[in-house]
Amino acid sequence: MVKFLLNRLAMMLLTMLCASFLVFAVCEYTPGSVARKSLGPFATQQQVDLLTAKLKANDPLVVRYGRWLGVLVGAIPDPLQDPSTGLNFKDPRGAQYFGNFGYSTLNKLPVNDVIWNRLGNTAILAGLAFLLIVPLSIIFGILSGLKEGGALDRTLSVICITFTSIPEFASGVFLVTLFVILWPILPGTSPLTSDGGWAIPYQFVLPVAVLVIYDFGYVARMIRVSMIAVMERPYIRTAVLKGMSTRRVILGHALRNAMIAPFTVLLLQINFLISGVVVTELVFAYPGFGRLILEASLFGDISTLEAATLITVAIAVVTQLLGDLGYMLLDPRIRVR
């Protein structure tokens, strides 16, 4: 187990390094000078020239990447906070610390002061949605997989396919029309403030509903397919012939084995719920991580984009590690190998 974890951690570190280099290279080679992209569109030409010299922007790409990585890990101070540049970029943590993502030209704040708050908001939204997606998907998947081709299977399959085929913006507009305009019982936006007269818990209802409607059907279909395959195994037939109750067969033998394949699918939903909910956050004006990425992209906030991409990759590799550990817990044969 220790060797396995060390190998996985080494692969995670290598993945993060490769991803950070690709992100840095793409941002460097987009149109416009590095200094201009760092300072934003409203900086003077004198500031741009000064920062170009300070950043040594004419150095080779690998050298500049090493310098950027040094700022990120706290090995060297952030040149944007050097008083000689004449810029008013100040970070209360100082110019040299681990996890220094730089300065956001969009929000006029250090990236760390913006991105973690937005990520926390999205984590709350994702957590609430995930708590509903998992049990709904398991229930629908099991009920559909028990009697393949039956009336219940067909009905639940139609429901899952229909919900999955509805885009997020469409279901969002439909729910707003229904519960905000026709029956005004819920807020139409979710700014996470009480200024509009709605308590914050009410503001989560519609965004969470949109995510659950869009996502649970796909996961339920994966569980259904796995459940059908497991129910045809010889050990299930043997348990039934021995007189074991249906509940015990399902909970004691079928469910655990049926969840081995869909386990990865469930973990992939974490990546989607963290970084793929841009549409939902935009429809409901939710101050989340996905909306921050969109705003930074439109404005050209390179520092925020680089930080958001690295965080997204980190979440992906961590969920992959959790998936491998989950496989080992669900299937003892993997541990033996």
Coordinates of C-alpha atoms in Angstrom, one line a residue:
M1 CA 0.0 0.0 0.0
V2 CA 2.8 2.4 0.9
K3 CA 4.5 1.7 -2.5
F4 CA 1.3 2.2 -4.3
L5 CA 0.6 5.5 -2.6
L6 CA 4.2 6.7 -3.3
N7 CA 3.8 5.8 -7.0
R8 CA 0.5 7.6 -7.2
L9 CA 1.8 10.7 -5.5
A10 CA 4.8 10.8 -7.8
M11 CA 2.5 10.5 -10.8
M12 CA 0.3 13.2 -9.4
L13 CA 3.3 15.5 -9.0
L14 CA 4.5 14.8 -12.5
T15 CA 1.0 15.4 -13.9
M16 CA 0.8 18.7 -12.1
L17 CA 4.2 19.8 -13.4
C18 CA 3.2 18.9 -17.0
A19 CA -0.1 20.6 -16.7
S20 CA 1.4 23.8 -15.2
F21 CA 4.0 24.0 -18.0
L22 CA 1.3 23.6 -20.7
V23 CA -0.9 26.2 -19.1
F24 CA 2.0 28.6 -18.7
A25 CA 3.1 28.0 -22.4
V26 CA -0.4 28.6 -23.7
C27 CA -0.8 31.8 -21.7
E28 CA 2.6 33.0 -22.8
Y29 CA 2.0 32.4 -26.5
T30 CA -1.5 34.0 -26.7
P31 CA -1.6 37.3 -28.6
G32 CA -0.1 40.3 -26.7
S33 CA 2.9 40.8 -24.5
V34 CA 3.3 39.0 -21.2
A35 CA 3.5 42.3 -19.3
R36 CA 0.4 43.6 -20.9
K37 CA -1.5 40.5 -20.1
S38 CA -0.3 40.6 -16.5
L39 CA -1.1 44.3 -16.0
G40 CA -4.4 44.3 -17.8
P41 CA -5.7 46.5 -20.7
F42 CA -5.6 49.8 -18.8
A43 CA -1.9 49.9 -17.9
T44 CA 0.3 52.6 -19.5
Q45 CA 2.9 51.7 -22.0
Q46 CA 5.6 52.9 -19.5
Q47 CA 4.3 50.4 -17.0
V48 CA 4.3 47.6 -19.6
D49 CA 7.9 48.4 -20.7
L50 CA 9.1 48.5 -17.1
L51 CA 7.4 45.2 -16.2
T52 CA 8.7 43.6 -19.4
A53 CA 12.3 44.4 -18.3
K54 CA 11.5 43.3 -14.7
L55 CA 10.0 40.0 -15.8
K56 CA 12.9 39.4 -18.3
A57 CA 10.2 38.5 -20.8
N58 CA 12.7 37.9 -23.5
D59 CA 14.3 35.0 -21.8
P60 CA 13.6 31.4 -23.1
L61 CA 10.2 29.9 -22.3
V62 CA 11.8 27.2 -20.0
V63 CA 13.6 29.9 -18.0
R64 CA 10.5 32.0 -17.6
Y65 CA 8.5 28.9 -16.5
G66 CA 11.1 28.1 -13.9
R67 CA 10.9 31.7 -12.6
W68 CA 7.1 31.5 -12.5
L69 CA 7.2 28.1 -10.7
G70 CA 9.6 29.6 -8.2
V71 CA 7.2 32.4 -7.4
L72 CA 4.4 29.8 -7.1
V73 CA 6.3 27.7 -4.5
G74 CA 7.7 30.7 -2.7
A75 CA 11.3 30.2 -3.7
I76 CA 11.6 33.7 -5.2
P77 CA 9.6 36.9 -4.6
D78 CA 6.8 38.0 -6.9
P79 CA 8.2 40.7 -9.3
L80 CA 4.8 42.3 -9.6
Q81 CA 5.1 43.5 -6.0
D82 CA 8.5 45.1 -6.5
P83 CA 8.1 48.8 -5.6
S84 CA 10.4 49.8 -8.4
T85 CA 7.7 48.8 -11.0
G86 CA 5.5 51.6 -9.7
L87 CA 2.5 49.3 -9.5
N88 CA 0.2 49.2 -6.5
F89 CA 0.1 45.4 -6.3
K90 CA 0.2 44.5 -2.6
D91 CA -0.4 41.1 -1.1
P92 CA -0.9 41.0 2.7
R93 CA 0.9 37.6 2.8
G94 CA 4.0 39.2 1.4
A95 CA 5.8 38.9 -1.9
Q96 CA 7.3 35.5 -1.2
Y97 CA 5.2 32.6 0.1
F98 CA 4.1 29.1 -1.0
G99 CA 1.0 29.1 -3.3
N100 CA 1.5 32.6 -4.6
F101 CA -0.7 32.7 -7.7
G102 CA -0.1 36.3 -8.4
Y103 CA -2.4 39.3 -8.8
S104 CA -5.8 39.4 -10.4
T105 CA -6.1 42.2 -12.9
L106 CA -9.9 41.6 -13.1
N107 CA -10.6 41.9 -9.3
K108 CA -7.7 44.2 -8.4
L109 CA -6.8 41.7 -5.6
P110 CA -4.3 38.9 -5.1
V111 CA -5.6 35.8 -6.8
N112 CA -5.7 33.9 -3.4
D113 CA -8.1 36.5 -2.0
V114 CA -10.6 35.7 -4.8
I115 CA -10.2 32.2 -6.0
W116 CA -10.6 30.3 -2.7
N117 CA -13.8 32.1 -1.8
R118 CA -15.3 31.3 -5.2
L119 CA -14.0 27.7 -5.0
G120 CA -15.7 27.4 -1.6
N121 CA -19.0 28.6 -3.0
T122 CA -18.9 26.1 -5.7
A123 CA -17.8 23.3 -3.3
I124 CA -21.0 24.0 -1.3
L125 CA -23.1 23.9 -4.4
A126 CA -21.4 20.7 -5.6
G127 CA -21.6 19.0 -2.3
L128 CA -25.4 19.6 -2.0
A129 CA -25.9 18.3 -5.5
F130 CA -23.7 15.3 -5.0
L131 CA -25.6 14.3 -1.8
L132 CA -28.7 14.1 -4.0
I133 CA -27.2 12.6 -7.1
V134 CA -25.6 9.6 -5.4
P135 CA -28.7 8.2 -3.7
L136 CA -31.0 9.0 -6.6
S137 CA -28.7 7.4 -9.1
I138 CA -28.2 4.2 -7.0
I139 CA -32.0 3.8 -6.4
F140 CA -32.9 4.4 -10.0
G141 CA -30.1 2.2 -11.2
I142 CA -30.9 -0.7 -8.9
L143 CA -34.6 -0.6 -9.7
S144 CA -34.0 -0.5 -13.4
G145 CA -31.3 -3.3 -13.3
L146 CA -33.3 -5.8 -11.3
K147 CA -35.8 -6.5 -14.0
E148 CA -34.3 -5.6 -17.4
G149 CA -36.9 -4.7 -20.0
G150 CA -39.8 -4.5 -17.5
A151 CA -42.3 -1.7 -17.2
L152 CA -40.4 -0.1 -14.3
D153 CA -37.1 -0.4 -16.2
R154 CA -38.6 1.3 -19.2
T155 CA -40.2 4.1 -17.2
L156 CA -37.1 4.9 -15.2
S157 CA -34.9 4.7 -18.3
V158 CA -37.2 7.2 -20.1
I159 CA -37.0 9.6 -17.1
C160 CA -33.2 9.3 -16.9
I161 CA -32.6 9.8 -20.7
T162 CA -35.0 12.7 -20.8
F163 CA -33.5 14.5 -17.9
T164 CA -29.9 13.9 -19.2
S165 CA -30.8 15.2 -22.6
I166 CA -32.0 18.6 -21.3
P167 CA -29.2 21.2 -21.3
E168 CA -28.5 23.0 -18.1
F169 CA -29.6 26.4 -19.4
A170 CA -32.9 25.0 -20.6
S171 CA -33.8 23.4 -17.3
G172 CA -32.6 26.5 -15.5
V173 CA -34.9 28.7 -17.6
F174 CA -37.8 26.3 -17.2
L175 CA -37.4 26.1 -13.4
V176 CA -37.2 29.9 -13.2
T177 CA -40.3 30.3 -15.3
L178 CA -42.1 27.8 -13.2
F179 CA -41.0 28.7 -9.6
V180 CA -40.0 32.4 -10.0
I181 CA -42.5 33.9 -12.5
L182 CA -45.6 31.7 -12.5
W183 CA -45.4 30.7 -8.8
P184 CA -43.0 33.1 -7.1
I185 CA -41.9 30.8 -4.3
L186 CA -38.1 30.8 -4.9
P187 CA -35.5 33.4 -5.9
G188 CA -34.4 33.6 -9.5
T189 CA -30.8 34.5 -8.7
S190 CA -28.3 33.2 -6.1
P191 CA -25.9 35.9 -5.2
L192 CA -25.4 34.4 -1.7
T193 CA -26.5 37.6 0.0
S194 CA -29.7 38.5 1.8
D195 CA -30.1 41.9 0.1
G196 CA -32.8 40.7 -2.2
G197 CA -35.0 39.5 0.7
W198 CA -34.4 35.8 0.3
A199 CA -32.6 33.7 2.8
I200 CA -29.4 32.0 1.5
P201 CA -30.7 28.4 1.9
Y202 CA -33.5 29.2 -0.6
Q203 CA -31.0 30.5 -3.1
F204 CA -29.4 27.0 -3.4
V205 CA -32.7 25.3 -4.4
L206 CA -32.8 26.0 -8.1
P207 CA -29.1 25.7 -8.9
V208 CA -28.9 22.4 -7.1
A209 CA -32.1 21.2 -8.8
V210 CA -30.6 22.0 -12.3
L211 CA -27.4 20.1 -11.5
V212 CA -29.3 17.1 -10.1
I213 CA -31.7 16.9 -13.1
Y214 CA -28.8 17.1 -15.6
D215 CA -26.4 14.7 -13.9
F216 CA -28.2 11.9 -12.0
G217 CA -29.7 10.2 -15.1
Y218 CA -26.4 9.5 -16.6
V219 CA -25.0 8.0 -13.4
A220 CA -28.2 6.0 -12.9
R221 CA -27.8 4.5 -16.4
M222 CA -24.2 3.4 -15.7
I223 CA -25.3 1.7 -12.5
R224 CA -28.2 0.0 -14.3
V225 CA -25.9 -1.5 -16.8
S226 CA -23.5 -2.8 -14.1
M227 CA -26.5 -4.1 -12.0
I228 CA -27.8 -6.1 -15.0
A229 CA -24.4 -7.7 -15.5
V230 CA -24.0 -8.6 -11.8
M231 CA -27.5 -10.0 -11.5
E232 CA -26.6 -12.6 -14.2
R233 CA -23.6 -13.9 -12.4
P234 CA -23.7 -17.5 -11.1
Y235 CA -23.2 -16.5 -7.4
I236 CA -26.3 -14.4 -7.5
R237 CA -28.4 -17.3 -9.0
T238 CA -26.9 -19.6 -6.3
A239 CA -27.9 -17.2 -3.6
V240 CA -31.5 -16.9 -4.9
L241 CA -31.8 -20.7 -5.3
K242 CA -30.7 -21.2 -1.7
G243 CA -33.7 -19.1 -0.6
M244 CA -31.9 -15.9 0.3
S245 CA -34.2 -12.9 0.4
T246 CA -34.1 -10.4 -2.4
R247 CA -33.1 -7.6 -0.1
R248 CA -30.2 -9.6 1.3
V249 CA -29.1 -10.7 -2.3
I250 CA -29.0 -7.1 -3.4
L251 CA -27.5 -5.4 -0.4
G252 CA -25.2 -8.2 0.6
H253 CA -23.9 -9.5 -2.8
A254 CA -25.1 -7.5 -5.8
L255 CA -24.8 -3.9 -4.8
R256 CA -21.1 -3.9 -3.8
N257 CA -20.0 -5.6 -7.0
A258 CA -22.3 -3.5 -9.2
M259 CA -20.7 -0.3 -7.8
I260 CA -17.2 -1.2 -8.9
A261 CA -17.5 0.0 -12.4
P262 CA -19.7 3.1 -11.7
F263 CA -17.5 4.2 -8.8
T264 CA -15.2 6.0 -11.3
V265 CA -18.2 7.6 -12.9
L266 CA -19.4 8.9 -9.6
L267 CA -16.0 10.4 -8.8
L268 CA -15.9 12.0 -12.3
Q269 CA -19.0 14.0 -11.3
I270 CA -16.9 15.8 -8.7
N271 CA -14.7 17.2 -11.5
F272 CA -17.9 18.2 -13.3
L273 CA -19.6 19.8 -10.3
I274 CA -16.5 21.8 -9.4
S275 CA -15.2 23.1 -12.8
G276 CA -18.0 22.3 -15.2
V277 CA -21.0 24.2 -13.8
V278 CA -20.3 27.5 -15.6
V279 CA -23.7 27.5 -17.3
T280 CA -25.6 27.0 -14.0
E281 CA -23.6 29.6 -12.2
L282 CA -24.1 32.0 -15.0
V283 CA -27.9 31.5 -15.3
F284 CA -28.4 32.1 -11.5
A285 CA -25.7 34.7 -11.1
Y286 CA -24.0 32.4 -8.6
P287 CA -20.5 33.6 -7.5
G288 CA -18.7 30.4 -8.1
F289 CA -15.5 28.9 -9.4
G290 CA -16.8 28.2 -13.0
R291 CA -18.2 31.7 -13.4
L292 CA -14.8 33.1 -12.2
I293 CA -13.0 31.1 -14.9
L294 CA -15.4 32.5 -17.6
E295 CA -15.0 36.1 -16.3
A296 CA -11.2 35.8 -16.2
S297 CA -11.2 34.3 -19.7
L298 CA -13.3 37.2 -21.1
F299 CA -11.2 39.8 -19.4
G300 CA -7.8 38.2 -20.1
D301 CA -6.9 37.7 -16.4
I302 CA -4.0 35.4 -17.0
S303 CA -3.0 34.9 -13.3
T304 CA -6.5 33.8 -12.4
L305 CA -6.7 31.5 -15.4
E306 CA -3.4 29.8 -14.5
A307 CA -4.4 29.3 -10.9
A308 CA -7.9 28.0 -11.8
T309 CA -6.5 25.6 -14.3
L310 CA -3.9 24.2 -11.8
I311 CA -6.6 23.8 -9.1
T312 CA -8.9 22.0 -11.6
V313 CA -6.1 19.6 -12.5
A314 CA -5.3 19.0 -8.9
I315 CA -8.9 18.1 -8.2
A316 CA -8.8 15.7 -11.1
V317 CA -5.7 13.9 -10.0
V318 CA -6.9 13.7 -6.4
T319 CA -10.3 12.2 -7.5
Q320 CA -8.3 9.7 -9.6
L321 CA -6.3 8.7 -6.6
L322 CA -9.5 8.3 -4.6
G323 CA -10.9 6.2 -7.4
D324 CA -8.0 3.8 -7.2
L325 CA -8.3 3.5 -3.5
G326 CA -12.0 2.9 -3.8
Y327 CA -11.4 0.1 -6.3
M328 CA -9.1 -1.6 -3.8
L329 CA -11.8 -1.4 -1.1
L330 CA -14.6 -2.6 -3.3
D331 CA -12.7 -5.4 -5.0
P332 CA -10.3 -7.4 -2.8
R333 CA -8.7 -9.0 -5.9
I334 CA -7.0 -5.8 -6.7
R335 CA -5.4 -5.7 -3.3
V336 CA -4.0 -9.1 -3.8
R337 CA -2.3 -8.1 -6.9

